Coordinates of C-alpha atoms and ligand atoms in Angstrom, one line a residue:
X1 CA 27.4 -45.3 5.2
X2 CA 25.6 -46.1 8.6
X3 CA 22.8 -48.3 8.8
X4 CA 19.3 -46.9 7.5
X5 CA 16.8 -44.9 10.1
X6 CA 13.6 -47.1 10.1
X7 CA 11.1 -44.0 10.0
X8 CA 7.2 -44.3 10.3
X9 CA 4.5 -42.4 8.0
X10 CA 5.3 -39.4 10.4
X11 CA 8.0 -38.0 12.0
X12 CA 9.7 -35.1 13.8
X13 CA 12.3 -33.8 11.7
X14 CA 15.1 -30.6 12.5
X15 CA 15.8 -28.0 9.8
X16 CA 18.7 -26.0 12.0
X17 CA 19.8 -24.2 9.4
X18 CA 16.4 -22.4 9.1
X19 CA 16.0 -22.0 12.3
X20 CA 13.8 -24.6 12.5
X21 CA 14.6 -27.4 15.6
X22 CA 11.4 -29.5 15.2
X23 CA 9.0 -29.9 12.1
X24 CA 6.4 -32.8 11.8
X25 CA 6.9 -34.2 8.6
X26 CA 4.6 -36.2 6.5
X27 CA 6.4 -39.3 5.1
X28 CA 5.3 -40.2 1.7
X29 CA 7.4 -42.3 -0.5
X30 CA 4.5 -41.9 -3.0
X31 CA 5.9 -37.8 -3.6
X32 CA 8.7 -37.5 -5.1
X33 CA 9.5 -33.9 -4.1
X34 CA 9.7 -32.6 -0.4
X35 CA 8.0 -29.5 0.5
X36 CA 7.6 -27.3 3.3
X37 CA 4.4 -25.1 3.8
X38 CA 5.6 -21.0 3.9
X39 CA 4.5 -18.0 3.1
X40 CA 5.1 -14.5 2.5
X41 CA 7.9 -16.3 -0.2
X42 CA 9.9 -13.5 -1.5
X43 CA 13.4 -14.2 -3.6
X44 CA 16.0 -12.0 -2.9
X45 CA 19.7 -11.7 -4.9
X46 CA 22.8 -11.3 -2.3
X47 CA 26.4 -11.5 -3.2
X48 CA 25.6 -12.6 -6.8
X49 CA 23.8 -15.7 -4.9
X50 CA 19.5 -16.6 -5.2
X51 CA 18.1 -16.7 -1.6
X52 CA 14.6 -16.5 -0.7
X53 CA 13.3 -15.5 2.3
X54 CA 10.1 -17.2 3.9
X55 CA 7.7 -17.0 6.9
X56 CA 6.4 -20.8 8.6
X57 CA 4.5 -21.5 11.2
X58 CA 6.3 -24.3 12.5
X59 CA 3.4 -26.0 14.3
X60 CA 0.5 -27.7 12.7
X61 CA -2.6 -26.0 13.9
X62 CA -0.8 -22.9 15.2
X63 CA -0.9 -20.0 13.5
X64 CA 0.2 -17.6 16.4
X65 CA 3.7 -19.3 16.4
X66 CA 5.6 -17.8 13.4
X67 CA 9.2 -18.2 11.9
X68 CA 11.0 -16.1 9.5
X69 CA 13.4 -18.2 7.9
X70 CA 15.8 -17.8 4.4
X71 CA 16.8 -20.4 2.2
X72 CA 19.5 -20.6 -0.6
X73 CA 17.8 -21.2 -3.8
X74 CA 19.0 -23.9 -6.5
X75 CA 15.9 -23.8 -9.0
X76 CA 12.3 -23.3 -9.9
X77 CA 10.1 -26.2 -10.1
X78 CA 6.7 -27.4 -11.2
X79 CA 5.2 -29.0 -9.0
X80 CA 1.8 -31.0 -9.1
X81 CA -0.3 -31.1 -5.7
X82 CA -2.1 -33.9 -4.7
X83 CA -5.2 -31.7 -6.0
X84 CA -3.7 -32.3 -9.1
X85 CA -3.2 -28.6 -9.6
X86 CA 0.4 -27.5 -11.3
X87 CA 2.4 -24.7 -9.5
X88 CA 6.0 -23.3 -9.7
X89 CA 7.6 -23.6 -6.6
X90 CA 10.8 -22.0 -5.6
X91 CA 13.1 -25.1 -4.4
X92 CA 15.9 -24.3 -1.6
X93 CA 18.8 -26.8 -0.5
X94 CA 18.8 -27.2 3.4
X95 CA 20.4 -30.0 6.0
X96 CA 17.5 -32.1 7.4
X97 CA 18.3 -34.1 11.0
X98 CA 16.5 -37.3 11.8
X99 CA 17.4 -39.7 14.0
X100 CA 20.6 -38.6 15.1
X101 CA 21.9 -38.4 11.0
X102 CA 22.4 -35.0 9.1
X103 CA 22.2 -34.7 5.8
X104 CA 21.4 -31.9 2.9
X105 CA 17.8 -32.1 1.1
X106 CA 16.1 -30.0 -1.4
X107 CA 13.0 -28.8 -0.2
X108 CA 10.4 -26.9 -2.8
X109 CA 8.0 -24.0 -0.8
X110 CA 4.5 -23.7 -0.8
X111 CA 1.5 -22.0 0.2
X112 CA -1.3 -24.0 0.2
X113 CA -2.6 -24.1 3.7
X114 CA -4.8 -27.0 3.2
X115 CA -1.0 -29.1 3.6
X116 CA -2.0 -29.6 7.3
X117 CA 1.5 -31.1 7.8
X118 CA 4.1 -28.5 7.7
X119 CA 6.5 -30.5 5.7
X120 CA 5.9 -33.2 3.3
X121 CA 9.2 -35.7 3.0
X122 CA 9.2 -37.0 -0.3
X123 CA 11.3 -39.9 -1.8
X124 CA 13.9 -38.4 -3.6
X125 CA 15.2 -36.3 0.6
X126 CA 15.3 -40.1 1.7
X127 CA 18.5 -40.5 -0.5
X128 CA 18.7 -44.6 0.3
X129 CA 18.9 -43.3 4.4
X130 CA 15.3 -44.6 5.2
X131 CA 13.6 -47.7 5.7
X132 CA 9.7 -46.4 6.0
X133 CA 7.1 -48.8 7.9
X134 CA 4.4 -47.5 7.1
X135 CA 1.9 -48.6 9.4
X136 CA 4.4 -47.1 12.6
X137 CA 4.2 -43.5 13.5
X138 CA 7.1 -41.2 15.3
X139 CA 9.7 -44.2 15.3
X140 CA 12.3 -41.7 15.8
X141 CA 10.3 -40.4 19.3
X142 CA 7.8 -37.9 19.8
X143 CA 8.9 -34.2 20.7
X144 CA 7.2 -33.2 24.1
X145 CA 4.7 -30.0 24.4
X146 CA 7.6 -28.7 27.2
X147 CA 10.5 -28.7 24.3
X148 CA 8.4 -27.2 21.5
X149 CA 7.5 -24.3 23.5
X150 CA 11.4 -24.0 24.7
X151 CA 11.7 -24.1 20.7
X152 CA 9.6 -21.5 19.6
X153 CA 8.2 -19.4 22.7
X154 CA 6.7 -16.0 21.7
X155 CA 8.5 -14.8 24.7
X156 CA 10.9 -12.8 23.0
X157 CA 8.8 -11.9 20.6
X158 CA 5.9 -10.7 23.4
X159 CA 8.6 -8.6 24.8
X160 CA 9.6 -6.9 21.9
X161 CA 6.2 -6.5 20.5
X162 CA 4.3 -3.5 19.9
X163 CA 1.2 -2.2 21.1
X164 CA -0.7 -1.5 18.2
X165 CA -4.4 -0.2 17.6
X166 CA -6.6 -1.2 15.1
X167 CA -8.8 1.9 13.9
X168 CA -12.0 1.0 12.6
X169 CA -15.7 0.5 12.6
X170 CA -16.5 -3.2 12.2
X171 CA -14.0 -5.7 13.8
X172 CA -16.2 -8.5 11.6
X173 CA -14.8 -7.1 8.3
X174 CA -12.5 -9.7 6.4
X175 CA -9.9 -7.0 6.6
X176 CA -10.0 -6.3 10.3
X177 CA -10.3 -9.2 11.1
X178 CA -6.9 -10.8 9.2
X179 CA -5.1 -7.3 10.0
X180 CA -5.8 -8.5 14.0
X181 CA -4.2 -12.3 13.4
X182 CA -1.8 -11.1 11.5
X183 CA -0.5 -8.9 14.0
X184 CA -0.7 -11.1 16.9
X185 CA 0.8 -13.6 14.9
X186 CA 3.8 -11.9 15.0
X187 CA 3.4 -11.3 18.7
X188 CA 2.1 -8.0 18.9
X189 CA -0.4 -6.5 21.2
X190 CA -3.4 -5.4 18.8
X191 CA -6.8 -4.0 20.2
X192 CA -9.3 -3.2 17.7
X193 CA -10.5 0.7 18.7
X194 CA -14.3 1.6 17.5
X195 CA -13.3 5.2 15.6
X196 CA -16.7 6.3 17.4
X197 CA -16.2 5.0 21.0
X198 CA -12.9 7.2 21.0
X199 CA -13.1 10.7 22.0
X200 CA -10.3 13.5 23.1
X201 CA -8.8 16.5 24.9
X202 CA -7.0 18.4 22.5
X203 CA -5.2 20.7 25.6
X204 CA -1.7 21.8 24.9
X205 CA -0.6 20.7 28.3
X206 CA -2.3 17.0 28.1
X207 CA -3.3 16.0 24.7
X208 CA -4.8 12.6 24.7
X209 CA -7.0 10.0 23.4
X210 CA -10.1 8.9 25.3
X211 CA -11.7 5.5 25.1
X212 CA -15.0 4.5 26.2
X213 CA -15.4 4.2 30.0
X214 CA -12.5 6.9 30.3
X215 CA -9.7 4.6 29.6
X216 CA -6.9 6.9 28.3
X217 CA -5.0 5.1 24.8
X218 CA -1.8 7.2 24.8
X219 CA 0.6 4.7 25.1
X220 CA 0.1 3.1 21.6
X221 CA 3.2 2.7 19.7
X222 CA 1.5 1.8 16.3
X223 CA -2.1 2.7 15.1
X224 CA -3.4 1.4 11.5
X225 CA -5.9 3.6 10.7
X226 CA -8.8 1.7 7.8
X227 CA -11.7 4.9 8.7
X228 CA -14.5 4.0 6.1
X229 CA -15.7 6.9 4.0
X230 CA -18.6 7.8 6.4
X231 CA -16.0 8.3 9.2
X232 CA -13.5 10.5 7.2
X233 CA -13.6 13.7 9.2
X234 CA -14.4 11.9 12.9
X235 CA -11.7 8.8 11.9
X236 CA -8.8 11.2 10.7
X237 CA -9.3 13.4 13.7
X238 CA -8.8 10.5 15.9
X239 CA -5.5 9.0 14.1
X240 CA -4.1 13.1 13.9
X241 CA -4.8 12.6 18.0
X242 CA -2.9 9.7 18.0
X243 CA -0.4 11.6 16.1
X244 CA -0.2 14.3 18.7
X245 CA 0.6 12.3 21.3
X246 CA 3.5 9.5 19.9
X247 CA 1.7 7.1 18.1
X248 CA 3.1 6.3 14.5
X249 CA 0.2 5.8 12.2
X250 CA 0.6 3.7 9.4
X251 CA -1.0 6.0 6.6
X252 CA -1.3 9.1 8.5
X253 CA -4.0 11.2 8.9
X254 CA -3.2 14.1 6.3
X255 CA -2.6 11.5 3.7
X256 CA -5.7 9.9 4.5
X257 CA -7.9 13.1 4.2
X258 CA -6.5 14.3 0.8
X259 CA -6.9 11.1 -0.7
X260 CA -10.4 10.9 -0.1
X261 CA -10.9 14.0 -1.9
X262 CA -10.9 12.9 -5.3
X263 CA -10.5 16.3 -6.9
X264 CA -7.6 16.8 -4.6
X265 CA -5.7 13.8 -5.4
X266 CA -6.2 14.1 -9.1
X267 CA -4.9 17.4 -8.7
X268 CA -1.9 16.5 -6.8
X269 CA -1.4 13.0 -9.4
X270 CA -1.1 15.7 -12.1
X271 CA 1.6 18.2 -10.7
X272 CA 3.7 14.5 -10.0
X273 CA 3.1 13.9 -14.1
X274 CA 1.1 10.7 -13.4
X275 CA -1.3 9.6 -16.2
X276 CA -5.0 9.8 -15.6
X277 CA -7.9 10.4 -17.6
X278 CA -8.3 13.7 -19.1
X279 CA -11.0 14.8 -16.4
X280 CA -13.0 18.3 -16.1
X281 CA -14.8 20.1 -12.9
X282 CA -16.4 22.6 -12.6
X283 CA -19.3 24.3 -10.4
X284 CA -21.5 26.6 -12.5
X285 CA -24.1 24.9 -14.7
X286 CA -23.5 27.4 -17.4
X287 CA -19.7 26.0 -18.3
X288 CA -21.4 21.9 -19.1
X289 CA -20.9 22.0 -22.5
X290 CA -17.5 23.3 -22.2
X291 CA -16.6 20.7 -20.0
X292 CA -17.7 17.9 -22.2
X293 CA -15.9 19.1 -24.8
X294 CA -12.6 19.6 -22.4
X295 CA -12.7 15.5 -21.9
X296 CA -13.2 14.8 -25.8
X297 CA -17.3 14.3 -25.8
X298 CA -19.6 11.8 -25.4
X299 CA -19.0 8.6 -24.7
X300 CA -17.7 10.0 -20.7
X301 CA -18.2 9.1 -16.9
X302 CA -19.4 11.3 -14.9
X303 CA -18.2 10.8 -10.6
X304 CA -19.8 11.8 -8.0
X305 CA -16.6 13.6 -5.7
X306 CA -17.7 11.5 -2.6
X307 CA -19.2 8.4 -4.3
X308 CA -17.4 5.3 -2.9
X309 CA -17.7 1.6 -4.8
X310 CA -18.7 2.7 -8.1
X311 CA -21.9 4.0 -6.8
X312 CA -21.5 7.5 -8.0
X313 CA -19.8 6.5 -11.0
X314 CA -22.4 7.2 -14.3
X315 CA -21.8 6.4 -18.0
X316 CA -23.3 9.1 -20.3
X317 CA -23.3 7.3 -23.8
X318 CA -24.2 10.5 -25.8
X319 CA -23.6 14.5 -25.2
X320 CA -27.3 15.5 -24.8
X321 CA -27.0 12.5 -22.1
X322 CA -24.0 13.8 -20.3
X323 CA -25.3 17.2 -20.5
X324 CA -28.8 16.0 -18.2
X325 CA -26.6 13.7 -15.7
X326 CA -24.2 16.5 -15.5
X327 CA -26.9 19.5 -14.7
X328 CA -28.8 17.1 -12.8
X329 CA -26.1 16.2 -10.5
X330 CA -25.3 19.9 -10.0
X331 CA -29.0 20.9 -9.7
X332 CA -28.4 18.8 -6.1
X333 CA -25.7 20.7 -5.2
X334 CA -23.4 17.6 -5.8
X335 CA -19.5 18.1 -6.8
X336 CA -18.6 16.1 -9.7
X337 CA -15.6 15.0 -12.0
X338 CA -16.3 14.5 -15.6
X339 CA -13.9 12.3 -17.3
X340 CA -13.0 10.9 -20.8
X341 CA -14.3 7.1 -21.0
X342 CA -11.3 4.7 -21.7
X343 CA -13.4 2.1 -23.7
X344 CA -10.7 0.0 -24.5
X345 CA -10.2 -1.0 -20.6
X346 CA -13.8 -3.2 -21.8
X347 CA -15.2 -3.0 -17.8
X348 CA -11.8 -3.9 -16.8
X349 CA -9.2 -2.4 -14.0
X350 CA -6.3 -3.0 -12.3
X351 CA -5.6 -3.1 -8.1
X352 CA -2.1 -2.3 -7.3
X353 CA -1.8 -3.3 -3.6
X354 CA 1.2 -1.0 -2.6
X355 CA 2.9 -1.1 0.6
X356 CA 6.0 0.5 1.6
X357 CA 7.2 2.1 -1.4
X358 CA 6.5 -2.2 -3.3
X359 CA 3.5 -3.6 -5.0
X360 CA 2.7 -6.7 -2.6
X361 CA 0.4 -7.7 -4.6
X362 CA -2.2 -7.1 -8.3
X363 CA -5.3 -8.1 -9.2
X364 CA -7.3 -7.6 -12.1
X365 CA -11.1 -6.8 -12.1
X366 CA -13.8 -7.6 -14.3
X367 CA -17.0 -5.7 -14.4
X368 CA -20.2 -7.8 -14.4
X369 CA -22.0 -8.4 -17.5
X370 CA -23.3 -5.1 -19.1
X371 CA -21.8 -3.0 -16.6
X372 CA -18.7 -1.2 -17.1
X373 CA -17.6 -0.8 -13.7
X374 CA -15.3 -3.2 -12.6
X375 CA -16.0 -3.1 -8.3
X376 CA -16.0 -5.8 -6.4
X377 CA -18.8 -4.9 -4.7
X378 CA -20.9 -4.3 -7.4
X379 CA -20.1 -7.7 -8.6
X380 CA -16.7 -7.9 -10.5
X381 CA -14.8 -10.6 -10.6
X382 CA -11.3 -10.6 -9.4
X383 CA -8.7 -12.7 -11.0
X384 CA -4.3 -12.7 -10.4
X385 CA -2.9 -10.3 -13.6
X386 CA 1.1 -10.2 -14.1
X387 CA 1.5 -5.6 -14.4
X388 CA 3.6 -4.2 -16.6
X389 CA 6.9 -2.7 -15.3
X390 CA 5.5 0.9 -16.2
X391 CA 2.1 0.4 -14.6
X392 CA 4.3 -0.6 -11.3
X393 CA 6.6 2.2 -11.7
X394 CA 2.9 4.4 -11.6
X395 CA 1.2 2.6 -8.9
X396 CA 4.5 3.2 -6.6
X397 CA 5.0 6.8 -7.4
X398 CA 0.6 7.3 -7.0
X399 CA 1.0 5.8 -3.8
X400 CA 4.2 7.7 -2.7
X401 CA 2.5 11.1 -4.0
X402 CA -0.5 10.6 -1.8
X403 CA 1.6 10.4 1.0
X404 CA 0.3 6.4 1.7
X405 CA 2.3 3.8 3.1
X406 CA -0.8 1.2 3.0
X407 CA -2.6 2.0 -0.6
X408 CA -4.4 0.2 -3.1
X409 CA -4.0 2.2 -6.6
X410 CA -6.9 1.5 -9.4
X411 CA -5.1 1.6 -12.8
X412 CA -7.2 1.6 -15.8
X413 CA -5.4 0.2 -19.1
X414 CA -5.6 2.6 -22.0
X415 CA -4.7 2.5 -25.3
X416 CA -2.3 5.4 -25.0
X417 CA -1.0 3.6 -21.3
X418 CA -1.4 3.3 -18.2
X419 CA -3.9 5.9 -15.7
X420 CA -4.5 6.1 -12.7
X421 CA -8.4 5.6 -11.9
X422 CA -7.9 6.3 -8.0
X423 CA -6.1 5.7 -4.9
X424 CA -7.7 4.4 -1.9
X425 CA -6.2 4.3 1.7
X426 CA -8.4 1.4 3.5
X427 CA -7.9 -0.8 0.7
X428 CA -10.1 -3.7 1.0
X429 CA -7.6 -6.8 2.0
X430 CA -9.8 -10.3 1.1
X431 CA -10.1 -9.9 -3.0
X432 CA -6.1 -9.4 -3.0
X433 CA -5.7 -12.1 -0.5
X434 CA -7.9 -14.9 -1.8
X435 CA -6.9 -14.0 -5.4
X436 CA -2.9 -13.9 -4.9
X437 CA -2.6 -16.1 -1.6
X438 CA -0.4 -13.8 0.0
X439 CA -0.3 -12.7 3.7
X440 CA -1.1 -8.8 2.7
X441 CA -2.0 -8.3 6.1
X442 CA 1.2 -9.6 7.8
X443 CA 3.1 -7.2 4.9
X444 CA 1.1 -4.3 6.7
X445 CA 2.8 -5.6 10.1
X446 CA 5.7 -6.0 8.5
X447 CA 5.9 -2.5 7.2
X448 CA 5.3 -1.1 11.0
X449 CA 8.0 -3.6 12.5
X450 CA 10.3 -2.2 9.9
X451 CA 9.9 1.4 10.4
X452 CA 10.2 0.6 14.0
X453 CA 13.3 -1.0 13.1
X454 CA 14.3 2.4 11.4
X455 CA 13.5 4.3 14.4
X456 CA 15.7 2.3 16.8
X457 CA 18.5 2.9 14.8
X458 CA 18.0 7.0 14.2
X459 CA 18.0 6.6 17.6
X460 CA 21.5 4.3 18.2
Ligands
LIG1 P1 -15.1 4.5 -7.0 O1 -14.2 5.3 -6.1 O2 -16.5 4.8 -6.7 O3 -14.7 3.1 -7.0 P2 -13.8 4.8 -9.6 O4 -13.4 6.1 -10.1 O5 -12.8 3.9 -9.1 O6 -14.9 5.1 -8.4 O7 -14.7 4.1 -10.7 C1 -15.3 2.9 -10.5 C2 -15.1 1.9 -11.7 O8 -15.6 2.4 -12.9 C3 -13.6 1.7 -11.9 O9 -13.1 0.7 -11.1 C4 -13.6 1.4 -13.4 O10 -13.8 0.0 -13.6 C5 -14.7 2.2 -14.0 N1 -14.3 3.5 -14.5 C6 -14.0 4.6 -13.7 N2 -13.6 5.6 -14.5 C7 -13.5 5.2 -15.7 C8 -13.2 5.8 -17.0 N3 -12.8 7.1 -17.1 N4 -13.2 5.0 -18.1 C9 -13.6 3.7 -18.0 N5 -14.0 3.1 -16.9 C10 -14.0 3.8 -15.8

């Protein structure tokens, strides 16, 4: 064996066969497991073999500069942070380089961004190859700002990026704001398009979009329509323009219309046999008690059609109490839903965040104490849940029904199954994010690269 590398408590380090020529590593003798900081971590099986397949950005401090990289798995392993917290990490087998000397490492994957160091070099990669001085730093050289950027320039990714418009109302939202990052991240072109500054000529001849000042917006490859429920008629007239003239919308604007109409999309659930609660409508005053009886009687909830958040969502505890909320409600002219109460769910539900035909991602929510409804914004807690392979199996085909690339499906656990509670096409991206630590925006991006992908080769 050749002498040992004398390495300080940090060092640049090259993972080539992850595509990855220069890492700084954390050295710490004191871990005995090496780790590298990813995300998006998703296993994949391929020839009988584990692999996983991984996003990193390989440059503390830089989110912009990403990496997709895949890793042959050899185990699972728990793993306790210096936090103290366990987790199970998926551990891949990879050559590291330093100092001239190759040799192969396992490496466990993580997503905890608070790492700061993209890798942490633990004792059992030093394999007897290392001498650390711990007080010295970059003993093996420093890598110059001129090579990383020959490393990992966004060039090529720049060129092939898409222009793609983010349509919305508030670019502060949590959920605008990530869906931005995470598409320039990946070296798109995003511009965030006020619904209410656009405007149109609908001409056969000329169709286009109009943005303030008169700039026309007809050469966007990729909008991603998230039109709150005020904007539903102005917001899905803008994406069908966009539409018209090119532009592939991720959830497009017929999908986006009929799910908003709750009546519509129960409707359409129940031709595609998916499970919901037994519900009733119905416009004429004189057919309430018919109606309560259709769900099963009291105990029921009573929805307002275009109630959004829970906010038009009612419990009527007894029949002479559903009968007053229902009449009441139609007394204003307001369309409702009257549905069997599924008591059992005890003021919980389930958020199925679907993307592209997959669930990315499920959370469970909690209603607030005495409450029964289970909204975030009306002060339910969110917490991770492991779904059923049924309740996936319903959440995919909701989502698919609807029409929705991009959906979040509400499933409410019965005693008799699974139903579907309601499917919403701006799903809201922080709870899902904070609660399951995935990049569910960057899946979003991910679902327009790939159907861009698809395109290409149609084309080819
Ligand atoms: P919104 O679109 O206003 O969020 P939902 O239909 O999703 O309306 O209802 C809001 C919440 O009320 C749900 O998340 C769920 O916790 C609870 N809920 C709705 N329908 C029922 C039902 N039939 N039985 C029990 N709880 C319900």
């Amino acid at each position: 064996m050749s002498e040992k590398i004398i390495i300080g408590k940090e060092e640049w380090c090259g993972l080539s066969e992850l595509g990855l020529p220069a890492v700084k590593a954390r050295i710490d003798s004191g871990a005995k497991t090496s780790s590298l900081h990813a995300f998006n971590i998703t296993p994949f099986i391929e020839d009988g073999l584990k692999y996983v397949h991984f996003d990193i950005h390989p440059l503390q401090d830089n989110r912009k500069v990403i990496q997709s990289c895949r890793g042959l798995v050899v185990g699972r392993r728990d793993v306790k942070s210096s936090s103290g917290e366990k987790e199970r990490r998926h551990v891949i087998k990879t050559p590291i380089t330093m100092g001239g000397e190759t040799w192969e490492i396992e490496v466990t994957l993580t997503n905890r961004d608070s790492m700061g160091y993209r890798m942490l070099f633990g004792r059992e990669a030093m394999k007897e190859r290392v001498l650390i001085d711990p007080d010295a730093s970059f003993c093996l050289g420093e890598v110059s700002r001129e090579a990383l950027e020959k490393y990992y320039t966004r060039e090529h990714t720049k060129k092939n990026g898409l222009s793609i418009a983010l349509l919305a109302s508030n670019p502060e939202l949590y959920s605008n704001k990530r869906i931005m990052e995470a598409g320039e991240e990946r070296g798109h072109n995003m511009r965030f398009v006020n619904i209410r500054q656009c405007y149109m000529n609908i001409s056969a001849s000329t169709p286009e979009v109009h943005y303030r000042g008169g700039e026309v917006l007809n050469g966007v490859d990729a909008v991603i329509p998230r039109i709150k429920p005020a904007m539903t008629f102005y917001g899905c007239s803008i994406a069908r323009q966009f539409e018209t003239v090119g532009s592939y919308c991720l959830n497009d604007s017929i999908s986006i219309a009929q799910s908003r109409d709750k009546l519509r999309s129960l409707q359409l659930l129940s031709t595609h046999s998916i499970p919901m609660p037994v519900t009733g409508f119905a416009n004429s005053p004189v057919d309430t008690t018919n109606i309560i009886e259709m769900v099963g009687g009291a105990p029921l909830v009573v929805k307002l059609l275009e109630g959004t958040q829970g906010k038009g969502v009612v419990l009527a505890e007894t029949n002479k109490a559903a009968e007053s909320v229902i009449n009441a409600f139609k007394s204003l002219q307001a369309n409702i839903l009257v549905q069997e109460f599924i008591k059992e769910a005890n003021g919980r539900d389930i958020r199925c965040f679907v993307i592209d035909g997959k669930v990315v991602g499920s959370i469970q929510r909690q209603a607030a104490e005495g409450d029964f409804r289970a909204n975030l914004h009306l002060g339910g807690k969110a917490s991770s849940v492991l779904i059923t392979p049924e309740e996936r199996r319903i959440a995919i085909k909701a989502a698919k029904t609807m029409g929705l690339k991009v959906a979040g499906v509400d499933l409410i656990r019965a005693s008799s199954g699974p139903k579907v509670l309601e499917i919403n096409s701006s799903p809201g991206l922080q709870g899902i994010e904070d609660t399951t630590g995935k990049d569910i925006a960057g899946l979003m991006i991910e679902a327009i690269e790939k159907s861009f992908r698809n395109r290409q080769k149609a084309k080819r």
